[in-house]
Amino acid sequence: MTGCVRADRGSATAELATALPVLVLLLAVALGAVGAVTAQLRCVDAAREGARAAARGESSARAASFARQVAPSGARVEVSAGDAGTVAVTVSSQVPLAGRLLPVTVQARAVAWTEPGVPP
């Protein structure tokens, strides 16, 4: 019986050494996914804020400024006039996933009707 115990000695350490890098990679991907979801939600909020400002009659530059205040850092904001008295704001941002190995682009778009009396 003592021969079996000696043969198993160190097997737990070897299994841990094999599994630990996989667990660390999974943790990095999970944290990156949480960051991507957070950035997506911030892009949605920023696009909505910019569309609201543009619909009230703010200039495109000012509406983009409002959106950038809410958007993730480094986000790209585009304000455009839509059809039939609407304005659209698109916000996009790149988020690093798995420790900057996989950059993911998140994007949101919001459209709002312009208020009465606001020129197109």
The first five atom37 places (N, CA, C, CB, O) and aatype in JSON, in Angstrom:
{
  "aatype": [12, 16, 7, 4, 19, 1, 0, 3, 1, 7, 15, 0, 16, 0, 6, 10, 0, 16, 0, 10, 14, 19, 10, 19, 10, 10, 10, 0, 19, 0, 10, 7, 0, 19, 7, 0, 19, 16, 0, 5, 10, 1, 4, 19, 3, 0, 0, 1, 6, 7, 0, 1, 0, 0, 0, 1, 7, 6, 15, 15, 0, 1, 0, 0, 15, 13, 0, 1, 5, 19, 0, 14, 15, 7, 0, 1, 19, 6, 19, 15, 0, 7, 3, 0, 7, 16, 19, 0, 19, 16, 19, 15, 15, 5, 19, 14, 10, 0, 7, 1, 10, 10, 14, 19, 16, 19, 5, 0, 1, 0, 19, 0, 17, 16, 6, 14, 7, 19, 14, 14],
  "atom_mask": [
    [1, 1, 1, 1, 1],
    [1, 1, 1, 1, 1],
    [1, 1, 1, 0, 1],
    [1, 1, 1, 1, 1],
    [1, 1, 1, 1, 1],
    [1, 1, 1, 1, 1],
    [1, 1, 1, 1, 1],
    [1, 1, 1, 1, 1],
    [1, 1, 1, 1, 1],
    [1, 1, 1, 0, 1],
    [1, 1, 1, 1, 1],
    [1, 1, 1, 1, 1],
    [1, 1, 1, 1, 1],
    [1, 1, 1, 1, 1],
    [1, 1, 1, 1, 1],
    [1, 1, 1, 1, 1],
    [1, 1, 1, 1, 1],
    [1, 1, 1, 1, 1],
    [1, 1, 1, 1, 1],
    [1, 1, 1, 1, 1],
    [1, 1, 1, 1, 1],
    [1, 1, 1, 1, 1],
    [1, 1, 1, 1, 1],
    [1, 1, 1, 1, 1],
    [1, 1, 1, 1, 1],
    [1, 1, 1, 1, 1],
    [1, 1, 1, 1, 1],
    [1, 1, 1, 1, 1],
    [1, 1, 1, 1, 1],
    [1, 1, 1, 1, 1],
    [1, 1, 1, 1, 1],
    [1, 1, 1, 0, 1],
    [1, 1, 1, 1, 1],
    [1, 1, 1, 1, 1],
    [1, 1, 1, 0, 1],
    [1, 1, 1, 1, 1],
    [1, 1, 1, 1, 1],
    [1, 1, 1, 1, 1],
    [1, 1, 1, 1, 1],
    [1, 1, 1, 1, 1],
    [1, 1, 1, 1, 1],
    [1, 1, 1, 1, 1],
    [1, 1, 1, 1, 1],
    [1, 1, 1, 1, 1],
    [1, 1, 1, 1, 1],
    [1, 1, 1, 1, 1],
    [1, 1, 1, 1, 1],
    [1, 1, 1, 1, 1],
    [1, 1, 1, 1, 1],
    [1, 1, 1, 0, 1],
    [1, 1, 1, 1, 1],
    [1, 1, 1, 1, 1],
    [1, 1, 1, 1, 1],
    [1, 1, 1, 1, 1],
    [1, 1, 1, 1, 1],
    [1, 1, 1, 1, 1],
    [1, 1, 1, 0, 1],
    [1, 1, 1, 1, 1],
    [1, 1, 1, 1, 1],
    [1, 1, 1, 1, 1],
    [1, 1, 1, 1, 1],
    [1, 1, 1, 1, 1],
    [1, 1, 1, 1, 1],
    [1, 1, 1, 1, 1],
    [1, 1, 1, 1, 1],
    [1, 1, 1, 1, 1],
    [1, 1, 1, 1, 1],
    [1, 1, 1, 1, 1],
    [1, 1, 1, 1, 1],
    [1, 1, 1, 1, 1],
    [1, 1, 1, 1, 1],
    [1, 1, 1, 1, 1],
    [1, 1, 1, 1, 1],
    [1, 1, 1, 0, 1],
    [1, 1, 1, 1, 1],
    [1, 1, 1, 1, 1],
    [1, 1, 1, 1, 1],
    [1, 1, 1, 1, 1],
    [1, 1, 1, 1, 1],
    [1, 1, 1, 1, 1],
    [1, 1, 1, 1, 1],
    [1, 1, 1, 0, 1],
    [1, 1, 1, 1, 1],
    [1, 1, 1, 1, 1],
    [1, 1, 1, 0, 1],
    [1, 1, 1, 1, 1],
    [1, 1, 1, 1, 1],
    [1, 1, 1, 1, 1],
    [1, 1, 1, 1, 1],
    [1, 1, 1, 1, 1],
    [1, 1, 1, 1, 1],
    [1, 1, 1, 1, 1],
    [1, 1, 1, 1, 1],
    [1, 1, 1, 1, 1],
    [1, 1, 1, 1, 1],
    [1, 1, 1, 1, 1],
    [1, 1, 1, 1, 1],
    [1, 1, 1, 1, 1],
    [1, 1, 1, 0, 1],
    [1, 1, 1, 1, 1],
    [1, 1, 1, 1, 1],
    [1, 1, 1, 1, 1],
    [1, 1, 1, 1, 1],
    [1, 1, 1, 1, 1],
    [1, 1, 1, 1, 1],
    [1, 1, 1, 1, 1],
    [1, 1, 1, 1, 1],
    [1, 1, 1, 1, 1],
    [1, 1, 1, 1, 1],
    [1, 1, 1, 1, 1],
    [1, 1, 1, 1, 1],
    [1, 1, 1, 1, 1],
    [1, 1, 1, 1, 1],
    [1, 1, 1, 1, 1],
    [1, 1, 1, 1, 1],
    [1, 1, 1, 1, 1],
    [1, 1, 1, 0, 1],
    [1, 1, 1, 1, 1],
    [1, 1, 1, 1, 1],
    [1, 1, 1, 1, 1]
  ],
  "atom_positions": [
    [[0.8, -1.2, 0.0], [0.0, 0.0, 0.0], [0.84, 1.26, 0.0], [-0.91, 0.0, 1.17], [0.44, 2.27, -0.58]],
    [[1.96, 1.21, 0.63], [2.78, 2.4, 0.64], [3.32, 2.72, -0.73], [3.92, 2.23, 1.61], [3.64, 3.88, -1.0]],
    [[3.42, 1.74, -1.63], [3.86, 1.99, -3.0], [2.86, 2.83, -3.76], [0.0, 0.0, 0.0], [3.25, 3.67, -4.58]],
    [[1.57, 2.61, -3.5], [0.54, 3.4, -4.18], [0.57, 4.85, -3.7], [-0.86, 2.8, -3.93], [0.37, 5.77, -4.5]],
    [[0.81, 5.05, -2.44], [0.85, 6.4, -1.91], [2.02, 7.17, -2.5], [0.94, 6.37, -0.38], [1.89, 8.35, -2.84]],
    [[3.16, 6.52, -2.62], [4.32, 7.2, -3.2], [4.13, 7.52, -4.68], [5.57, 6.34, -3.02], [4.63, 8.53, -5.15]],
    [[3.41, 6.68, -5.4], [3.19, 6.92, -6.83], [2.26, 8.11, -7.06], [2.6, 5.66, -7.5], [2.36, 8.81, -8.07]],
    [[1.35, 8.35, -6.12], [0.41, 9.47, -6.25], [0.98, 10.78, -5.74], [-0.86, 9.15, -5.51], [0.36, 11.83, -5.92]],
    [[2.1, 10.74, -5.12], [2.69, 11.92, -4.52], [3.0, 12.99, -5.59], [3.98, 11.55, -3.75], [3.68, 12.7, -6.58]],
    [[2.5, 14.21, -5.39], [2.76, 15.3, -6.33], [1.78, 15.41, -7.47], [0.0, 0.0, 0.0], [1.87, 16.34, -8.27]],
    [[0.83, 14.48, -7.57], [-0.12, 14.54, -8.69], [-1.06, 15.74, -8.57], [-0.94, 13.25, -8.75], [-1.44, 16.32, -9.59]],
    [[-1.42, 16.12, -7.37], [-2.29, 17.3, -7.2], [-1.58, 18.57, -7.65], [-2.74, 17.44, -5.72], [-2.19, 19.45, -8.25]],
    [[-0.29, 18.67, -7.36], [0.48, 19.83, -7.79], [0.58, 19.89, -9.31], [1.88, 19.79, -7.17], [0.47, 20.96, -9.9]],
    [[0.79, 18.75, -9.93], [0.88, 18.71, -11.39], [-0.45, 19.07, -12.04], [1.33, 17.31, -11.86], [-0.48, 19.78, -13.04]],
    [[-1.55, 18.59, -11.48], [-2.86, 18.92, -12.02], [-3.17, 20.4, -11.86], [-3.95, 18.08, -11.33], [-3.73, 21.03, -12.76]],
    [[-2.79, 20.96, -10.72], [-2.99, 22.38, -10.5], [-2.15, 23.21, -11.46], [-2.66, 22.75, -9.05], [-2.62, 24.21, -12.0]],
    [[-0.92, 22.81, -11.67], [-0.04, 23.53, -12.59], [-0.57, 23.47, -14.02], [1.38, 22.96, -12.53], [-0.34, 24.39, -14.8]],
    [[-1.27, 22.42, -14.37], [-1.85, 22.29, -15.71], [-3.12, 23.13, -15.84], [-2.15, 20.82, -16.02], [-3.36, 23.75, -16.88]],
    [[-3.93, 23.15, -14.81], [-5.23, 23.82, -14.89], [-5.16, 25.31, -14.59], [-6.19, 23.16, -13.93], [-6.03, 26.06, -15.05]],
    [[-4.17, 25.77, -13.86], [-4.12, 27.17, -13.44], [-4.05, 28.16, -14.6], [-2.92, 27.37, -12.55], [-4.77, 29.16, -14.56]],
    [[-3.24, 27.94, -15.63], [-3.24, 28.9, -16.75], [-4.59, 29.0, -17.45], [-2.19, 28.51, -17.77], [-4.98, 30.08, -17.9]],
    [[-5.31, 27.9, -17.55], [-6.63, 27.92, -18.18], [-7.59, 28.74, -17.33], [-7.17, 26.48, -18.37], [-8.38, 29.52, -17.86]],
    [[-7.53, 28.57, -16.01], [-8.4, 29.34, -15.12], [-8.08, 30.83, -15.19], [-8.26, 28.85, -13.69], [-8.99, 31.66, -15.17]],
    [[-6.81, 31.18, -15.27], [-6.43, 32.6, -15.38], [-6.93, 33.18, -16.69], [-4.89, 32.76, -15.27], [-7.41, 34.31, -16.71]],
    [[-6.82, 32.44, -17.78], [-7.32, 32.91, -19.08], [-8.83, 33.1, -19.04], [-6.93, 31.92, -20.19], [-9.34, 34.09, -19.56]],
    [[-9.55, 32.17, -18.44], [-11.0, 32.3, -18.33], [-11.39, 33.51, -17.48], [-11.61, 31.02, -17.73], [-12.35, 34.21, -17.79]],
    [[-10.65, 33.76, -16.43], [-10.91, 34.93, -15.6], [-10.67, 36.22, -16.39], [-10.02, 34.91, -14.35], [-11.45, 37.16, -16.28]],
    [[-9.61, 36.25, -17.17], [-9.32, 37.44, -17.98], [-10.41, 37.69, -19.02], [-7.95, 37.3, -18.68], [-10.8, 38.83, -19.25]],
    [[-10.89, 36.63, -19.64], [-11.97, 36.77, -20.63], [-13.25, 37.23, -19.96], [-12.21, 35.44, -21.38], [-13.97, 38.08, -20.49]],
    [[-13.55, 36.68, -18.78], [-14.76, 37.07, -18.06], [-14.71, 38.54, -17.65], [-14.97, 36.19, -16.83], [-15.69, 39.27, -17.79]],
    [[-13.56, 38.99, -17.14], [-13.43, 40.39, -16.76], [-13.51, 41.31, -17.98], [-12.11, 40.62, -16.03], [-14.1, 42.39, -17.91]],
    [[-12.94, 40.88, -19.09], [-13.04, 41.65, -20.33], [-14.47, 41.74, -20.82], [0.0, 0.0, 0.0], [-14.9, 42.78, -21.33]],
    [[-15.23, 40.65, -20.68], [-16.63, 40.66, -21.09], [-17.44, 41.61, -20.23], [-17.23, 39.25, -21.01], [-18.31, 42.31, -20.75]],
    [[-17.17, 41.66, -18.94], [-17.86, 42.61, -18.07], [-17.52, 44.04, -18.49], [-17.48, 42.38, -16.57], [-18.39, 44.91, -18.5]],
    [[-16.26, 44.29, -18.83], [-15.86, 45.61, -19.31], [-16.54, 45.98, -20.61], [0.0, 0.0, 0.0], [-16.91, 47.13, -20.82]],
    [[-16.7, 45.0, -21.51], [-17.36, 45.26, -22.78], [-18.84, 45.58, -22.58], [-17.21, 44.06, -23.72], [-19.38, 46.48, -23.24]],
    [[-19.5, 44.87, -21.68], [-20.91, 45.15, -21.4], [-21.06, 46.53, -20.78], [-21.51, 44.07, -20.47], [-21.98, 47.27, -21.12]],
    [[-20.17, 46.88, -19.88], [-20.21, 48.21, -19.26], [-20.01, 49.3, -20.31], [-19.13, 48.33, -18.16], [-20.72, 50.3, -20.31]],
    [[-19.05, 49.1, -21.21], [-18.81, 50.08, -22.27], [-20.02, 50.18, -23.2], [-17.56, 49.71, -23.08], [-20.36, 51.27, -23.66]],
    [[-20.67, 49.05, -23.49], [-21.87, 49.07, -24.34], [-22.97, 49.89, -23.69], [-22.36, 47.63, -24.61], [-23.63, 50.69, -24.36]],
    [[-23.18, 49.71, -22.4], [-24.22, 50.47, -21.7], [-23.89, 51.96, -21.68], [-24.38, 49.95, -20.27], [-24.78, 52.8, -21.82]],
    [[-22.62, 52.29, -21.51], [-22.23, 53.7, -21.54], [-22.43, 54.3, -22.93], [-20.75, 53.86, -21.1], [-22.81, 55.47, -23.05]],
    [[-22.19, 53.52, -23.98], [-22.42, 54.0, -25.34], [-23.91, 54.24, -25.58], [-21.88, 52.98, -26.37], [-24.28, 55.22, -26.23]],
    [[-24.76, 53.35, -25.07], [-26.21, 53.54, -25.2], [-26.64, 54.83, -24.51], [-26.98, 52.33, -24.61], [-27.38, 55.63, -25.08]],
    [[-26.17, 55.02, -23.28], [-26.52, 56.24, -22.55], [-26.0, 57.49, -23.25], [-25.97, 56.17, -21.12], [-26.69, 58.51, -23.31]],
    [[-24.79, 57.43, -23.78], [-24.2, 58.58, -24.46], [-24.96, 58.92, -25.74], [-22.73, 58.33, -24.79], [-25.22, 60.09, -26.02]],
    [[-25.33, 57.9, -26.51], [-26.08, 58.14, -27.74], [-27.44, 58.76, -27.41], [-26.26, 56.84, -28.53], [-27.9, 59.66, -28.11]],
    [[-28.08, 58.27, -26.38], [-29.38, 58.8, -25.98], [-29.26, 60.26, -25.53], [-29.99, 57.95, -24.86], [-30.09, 61.09, -25.88]],
    [[-28.22, 60.55, -24.75], [-28.01, 61.92, -24.27], [-27.74, 62.87, -25.43], [-26.83, 61.96, -23.27], [-28.27, 63.98, -25.46]],
    [[-26.92, 62.45, -26.38], [-26.62, 63.28, -27.55], [-27.84, 63.51, -28.43], [0.0, 0.0, 0.0], [-28.06, 64.61, -28.93]],
    [[-28.65, 62.46, -28.61], [-29.85, 62.6, -29.43], [-30.86, 63.54, -28.77], [-30.5, 61.22, -29.67], [-31.5, 64.34, -29.45]],
    [[-30.98, 63.44, -27.45], [-31.88, 64.35, -26.74], [-31.44, 65.8, -26.91], [-31.92, 63.99, -25.25], [-32.27, 66.68, -27.15]],
    [[-30.14, 66.05, -26.78], [-29.62, 67.41, -26.91], [-29.83, 67.93, -28.33], [-28.13, 67.45, -26.55], [-30.23, 69.08, -28.52]],
    [[-29.57, 67.1, -29.32], [-29.75, 67.54, -30.71], [-31.22, 67.78, -31.02], [-29.17, 66.5, -31.68], [-31.55, 68.69, -31.78]],
    [[-32.11, 66.98, -30.43], [-33.54, 67.16, -30.68], [-34.06, 68.45, -30.05], [-34.32, 65.96, -30.13], [-35.05, 69.01, -30.52]],
    [[-33.4, 68.91, -28.98], [-33.81, 70.18, -28.35], [-33.34, 71.39, -29.13], [-33.26, 70.26, -26.93], [-33.77, 72.52, -28.86]],
    [[-32.47, 71.18, -30.12], [-32.0, 72.29, -30.94], [-30.56, 72.67, -30.7], [0.0, 0.0, 0.0], [-30.09, 73.66, -31.26]],
    [[-29.84, 71.92, -29.88], [-28.41, 72.18, -29.69], [-27.66, 71.91, -30.99], [-27.83, 71.31, -28.53], [-28.11, 71.12, -31.81]],
    [[-26.53, 72.57, -31.18], [-25.73, 72.34, -32.38], [-25.16, 70.91, -32.35], [-24.57, 73.39, -32.49], [-25.12, 70.27, -31.3]],
    [[-24.72, 70.44, -33.5], [-24.15, 69.1, -33.58], [-22.91, 68.96, -32.7], [-23.8, 68.75, -35.02], [-22.7, 67.93, -32.06]],
    [[-22.1, 70.02, -32.67], [-20.88, 69.97, -31.85], [-21.23, 69.91, -30.37], [-19.99, 71.19, -32.14], [-20.59, 69.18, -29.6]],
    [[-22.24, 70.66, -29.97], [-22.62, 70.66, -28.55], [-23.28, 69.33, -28.17], [-23.58, 71.83, -28.26], [-23.04, 68.82, -27.07]],
    [[-24.09, 68.77, -29.05], [-24.72, 67.47, -28.79], [-23.64, 66.39, -28.68], [-25.74, 67.11, -29.89], [-23.73, 65.51, -27.83]],
    [[-22.63, 66.45, -29.56], [-21.53, 65.48, -29.48], [-20.74, 65.66, -28.19], [-20.6, 65.63, -30.7], [-20.25, 64.69, -27.62]],
    [[-20.61, 66.9, -27.74], [-19.92, 67.17, -26.49], [-20.67, 66.55, -25.31], [-19.75, 68.68, -26.28], [-20.06, 65.97, -24.41]],
    [[-21.99, 66.69, -25.31], [-22.79, 66.06, -24.25], [-22.62, 64.54, -24.27], [-24.28, 66.42, -24.41], [-22.49, 63.91, -23.23]],
    [[-22.6, 63.98, -25.47], [-22.46, 62.52, -25.59], [-21.08, 62.06, -25.12], [-22.69, 62.08, -27.05], [-20.96, 61.02, -24.48]],
    [[-20.04, 62.84, -25.44], [-18.68, 62.45, -25.03], [-18.5, 62.48, -23.51], [-17.66, 63.37, -25.68], [-17.67, 61.74, -22.97]],
    [[-19.26, 63.31, -22.83], [-19.18, 63.36, -21.37], [-19.64, 62.05, -20.74], [-20.01, 64.51, -20.83], [-19.16, 61.68, -19.67]],
    [[-20.55, 61.36, -21.39], [-21.1, 60.11, -20.85], [-20.4, 58.89, -21.44], [-22.6, 60.04, -21.13], [-20.33, 57.85, -20.79]],
    [[-19.88, 59.02, -22.65], [-19.29, 57.89, -23.37], [-17.98, 57.43, -22.74], [-19.04, 58.26, -24.83], [-17.35, 58.18, -21.99]],
    [[-17.56, 56.2, -23.03], [-16.25, 55.75, -22.56], [-15.14, 56.6, -23.18], [-16.03, 54.25, -22.9], [-15.33, 57.19, -24.24]],
    [[-14.0, 56.66, -22.53], [-12.91, 57.48, -23.05], [-12.45, 56.93, -24.4], [-11.72, 57.52, -22.05], [-12.33, 55.72, -24.59]],
    [[-12.2, 57.84, -25.32], [-11.74, 57.45, -26.65], [-12.87, 57.05, -27.59], [0.0, 0.0, 0.0], [-12.6, 56.54, -28.68]],
    [[-14.11, 57.26, -27.19], [-15.24, 56.87, -28.04], [-15.39, 57.84, -29.21], [-16.53, 56.82, -27.21], [-15.03, 59.01, -29.11]],
    [[-15.92, 57.34, -30.3], [-16.19, 58.15, -31.48], [-17.69, 58.48, -31.5], [-15.76, 57.41, -32.8], [-18.52, 57.58, -31.35]],
    [[-18.02, 59.76, -31.67], [-19.41, 60.21, -31.64], [-19.73, 60.86, -32.98], [-19.67, 61.2, -30.46], [-18.99, 61.72, -33.45]],
    [[-20.84, 60.46, -33.59], [-21.3, 61.04, -34.85], [-22.74, 61.51, -34.69], [-21.18, 60.01, -36.02], [-23.61, 60.76, -34.24]],
    [[-22.99, 62.75, -35.07], [-24.34, 63.32, -35.01], [-24.77, 63.6, -36.44], [-24.39, 64.62, -34.13], [-24.03, 64.22, -37.2]],
    [[-25.96, 63.13, -36.81], [-26.44, 63.36, -38.18], [-27.93, 63.63, -38.16], [-26.12, 62.15, -39.09], [-28.66, 63.16, -37.28]],
    [[-28.38, 64.39, -39.16], [-29.81, 64.65, -39.31], [-30.42, 63.48, -40.06], [-30.07, 66.0, -40.06], [-29.92, 63.05, -41.09]],
    [[-31.5, 62.98, -39.52], [-32.18, 61.86, -40.16], [-33.29, 62.34, -41.08], [0.0, 0.0, 0.0], [-33.38, 63.52, -41.4]],
    [[-34.12, 61.43, -41.5], [-35.24, 61.75, -42.37], [-36.43, 62.21, -41.54], [-35.62, 60.54, -43.24], [-36.6, 61.79, -40.39]],
    [[-37.25, 63.07, -42.11], [-38.53, 63.49, -41.54], [-38.39, 64.09, -40.15], [-39.47, 62.33, -41.47], [-39.16, 63.76, -39.25]],
    [[-37.41, 64.97, -39.96], [-37.3, 65.69, -38.71], [-36.74, 64.9, -37.54], [0.0, 0.0, 0.0], [-37.14, 65.12, -36.39]],
    [[-35.83, 64.01, -37.82], [-35.2, 63.25, -36.73], [-33.7, 63.55, -36.72], [-35.46, 61.72, -36.88], [-33.14, 63.99, -37.71]],
    [[-33.09, 63.29, -35.59], [-31.64, 63.37, -35.46], [-31.15, 62.01, -34.95], [-31.2, 64.54, -34.5], [-31.85, 61.34, -34.19]],
    [[-29.96, 61.64, -35.37], [-29.4, 60.35, -34.96], [-27.99, 60.57, -34.42], [-29.38, 59.34, -36.13], [-27.22, 61.36, -34.96]],
    [[-27.68, 59.88, -33.35], [-26.35, 59.94, -32.75], [-25.84, 58.52, -32.63], [-26.38, 60.65, -31.35], [-26.51, 57.64, -32.09]],
    [[-24.62, 58.31, -33.14], [-23.97, 57.0, -33.06], [-22.71, 57.15, -32.24], [-23.66, 56.44, -34.48], [-21.89, 58.04, -32.48]],
    [[-22.54, 56.26, -31.26], [-21.36, 56.26, -30.4], [-20.73, 54.88, -30.49], [-21.73, 56.62, -28.91], [-21.4, 53.86, -30.32]],
    [[-19.42, 54.84, -30.77], [-18.72, 53.56, -30.84], [-17.4, 53.67, -30.09], [-18.47, 53.13, -32.32], [-16.78, 54.74, -30.01]],
    [[-16.98, 52.54, -29.53], [-15.76, 52.51, -28.74], [-15.13, 51.13, -28.84], [-16.05, 52.86, -27.26], [-15.83, 50.13, -28.97]],
    [[-13.8, 51.08, -28.79], [-13.09, 49.79, -28.78], [-12.77, 49.41, -27.35], [-11.8, 49.85, -29.64], [-12.31, 50.24, -26.56]],
    [[-13.02, 48.14, -27.03], [-12.77, 47.62, -25.69], [-11.81, 46.45, -25.8], [-14.11, 47.2, -24.98], [-12.06, 45.54, -26.6]],
    [[-10.72, 46.44, -25.03], [-9.81, 45.3, -25.08], [-10.41, 44.11, -24.33], [-8.43, 45.67, -24.5], [-10.91, 44.26, -23.21]],
    [[-10.36, 42.96, -24.94], [-10.86, 41.73, -24.33], [-9.7, 40.78, -24.13], [-11.97, 41.07, -25.2], [-8.85, 40.67, -25.01]],
    [[-9.63, 40.1, -23.03], [-8.59, 39.12, -22.69], [-7.22, 39.79, -22.68], [-8.6, 37.95, -23.69], [-6.28, 39.33, -23.34]],
    [[-7.11, 40.85, -21.94], [-5.81, 41.5, -21.79], [-5.28, 42.11, -23.06], [0.0, 0.0, 0.0], [-4.1, 41.96, -23.37]],
    [[-6.1, 42.79, -23.8], [-5.76, 43.49, -25.05], [-5.45, 42.55, -26.22], [-4.58, 44.38, -24.82], [-4.93, 43.0, -27.24]],
    [[-5.75, 41.28, -26.08], [-5.51, 40.35, -27.19], [-6.58, 40.46, -28.26], [-5.45, 38.92, -26.67], [-6.3, 40.35, -29.46]],
    [[-7.82, 40.67, -27.83], [-8.94, 40.74, -28.77], [-9.68, 42.07, -28.59], [-9.91, 39.55, -28.56], [-10.48, 42.19, -27.67]],
    [[-9.43, 43.05, -29.45], [-10.2, 44.29, -29.32], [-11.61, 44.09, -29.88], [-9.48, 45.46, -30.07], [-11.79, 43.57, -30.98]],
    [[-12.6, 44.51, -29.1], [-14.0, 44.38, -29.48], [-14.58, 45.78, -29.63], [-14.81, 43.53, -28.43], [-14.33, 46.64, -28.78]],
    [[-15.33, 46.02, -30.69], [-15.96, 47.32, -30.9], [-17.42, 47.24, -30.45], [-15.87, 47.75, -32.38], [-18.17, 46.39, -30.91]],
    [[-17.8, 48.14, -29.56], [-19.19, 48.24, -29.14], [-19.76, 49.52, -29.72], [-19.33, 48.22, -27.58], [-19.05, 50.52, -29.86]],
    [[-21.04, 49.49, -30.06], [-21.64, 50.63, -30.75], [-23.09, 50.77, -30.32], [-21.54, 50.47, -32.28], [-23.77, 49.77, -30.05]],
    [[-23.57, 52.0, -30.27], [-24.97, 52.27, -29.97], [-25.44, 53.43, -30.83], [-25.18, 52.59, -28.45], [-24.66, 54.32, -31.18]],
    [[-26.72, 53.41, -31.17], [-27.31, 54.46, -32.0], [-28.64, 54.86, -31.38], [-27.5, 53.99, -33.49], [-29.43, 54.0, -30.97]],
    [[-28.87, 56.15, -31.31], [-30.14, 56.66, -30.79], [-30.71, 57.66, -31.79], [-29.96, 57.32, -29.38], [-29.98, 58.47, -32.35]],
    [[-32.01, 57.59, -31.99], [-32.71, 58.49, -32.91], [-33.81, 59.19, -32.12], [-33.3, 57.71, -34.16], [-34.52, 58.56, -31.33]],
    [[-33.95, 60.49, -32.34], [-34.99, 61.26, -31.65], [-35.66, 62.22, -32.62], [-34.4, 62.04, -30.44], [-35.03, 62.73, -33.55]],
    [[-36.95, 62.45, -32.39], [-37.68, 63.44, -33.17], [-37.26, 64.82, -32.68], [-39.22, 63.24, -33.06], [-37.11, 65.04, -31.47]],
    [[-37.09, 65.75, -33.61], [-36.77, 67.12, -33.2], [-38.01, 67.77, -32.59], [-36.24, 67.97, -34.42], [-39.14, 67.48, -32.98]],
    [[-37.77, 68.65, -31.65], [-38.86, 69.36, -30.99], [-39.52, 70.31, -31.99], [-38.35, 70.14, -29.75], [-38.87, 70.77, -32.93]],
    [[-40.81, 70.61, -31.8], [-41.47, 71.56, -32.7], [-40.78, 72.91, -32.66], [-42.96, 71.71, -32.33], [-40.43, 73.41, -31.58]],
    [[-40.59, 73.5, -33.81], [-39.96, 74.8, -33.91], [-38.45, 74.77, -34.05], [0.0, 0.0, 0.0], [-37.82, 75.81, -34.21]],
    [[-37.86, 73.58, -33.98], [-36.4, 73.44, -34.14], [-36.12, 73.22, -35.62], [-35.82, 72.25, -33.26], [-36.66, 72.3, -36.22]],
    [[-35.27, 74.06, -36.21], [-34.97, 73.86, -37.65], [-34.19, 72.57, -37.85], [-34.17, 75.06, -38.22], [-33.44, 72.15, -36.97]],
    [[-34.35, 71.94, -39.0], [-33.66, 70.68, -39.26], [-32.15, 70.86, -39.39], [-34.19, 70.05, -40.51], [-31.43, 69.89, -39.61]]
  ]
}
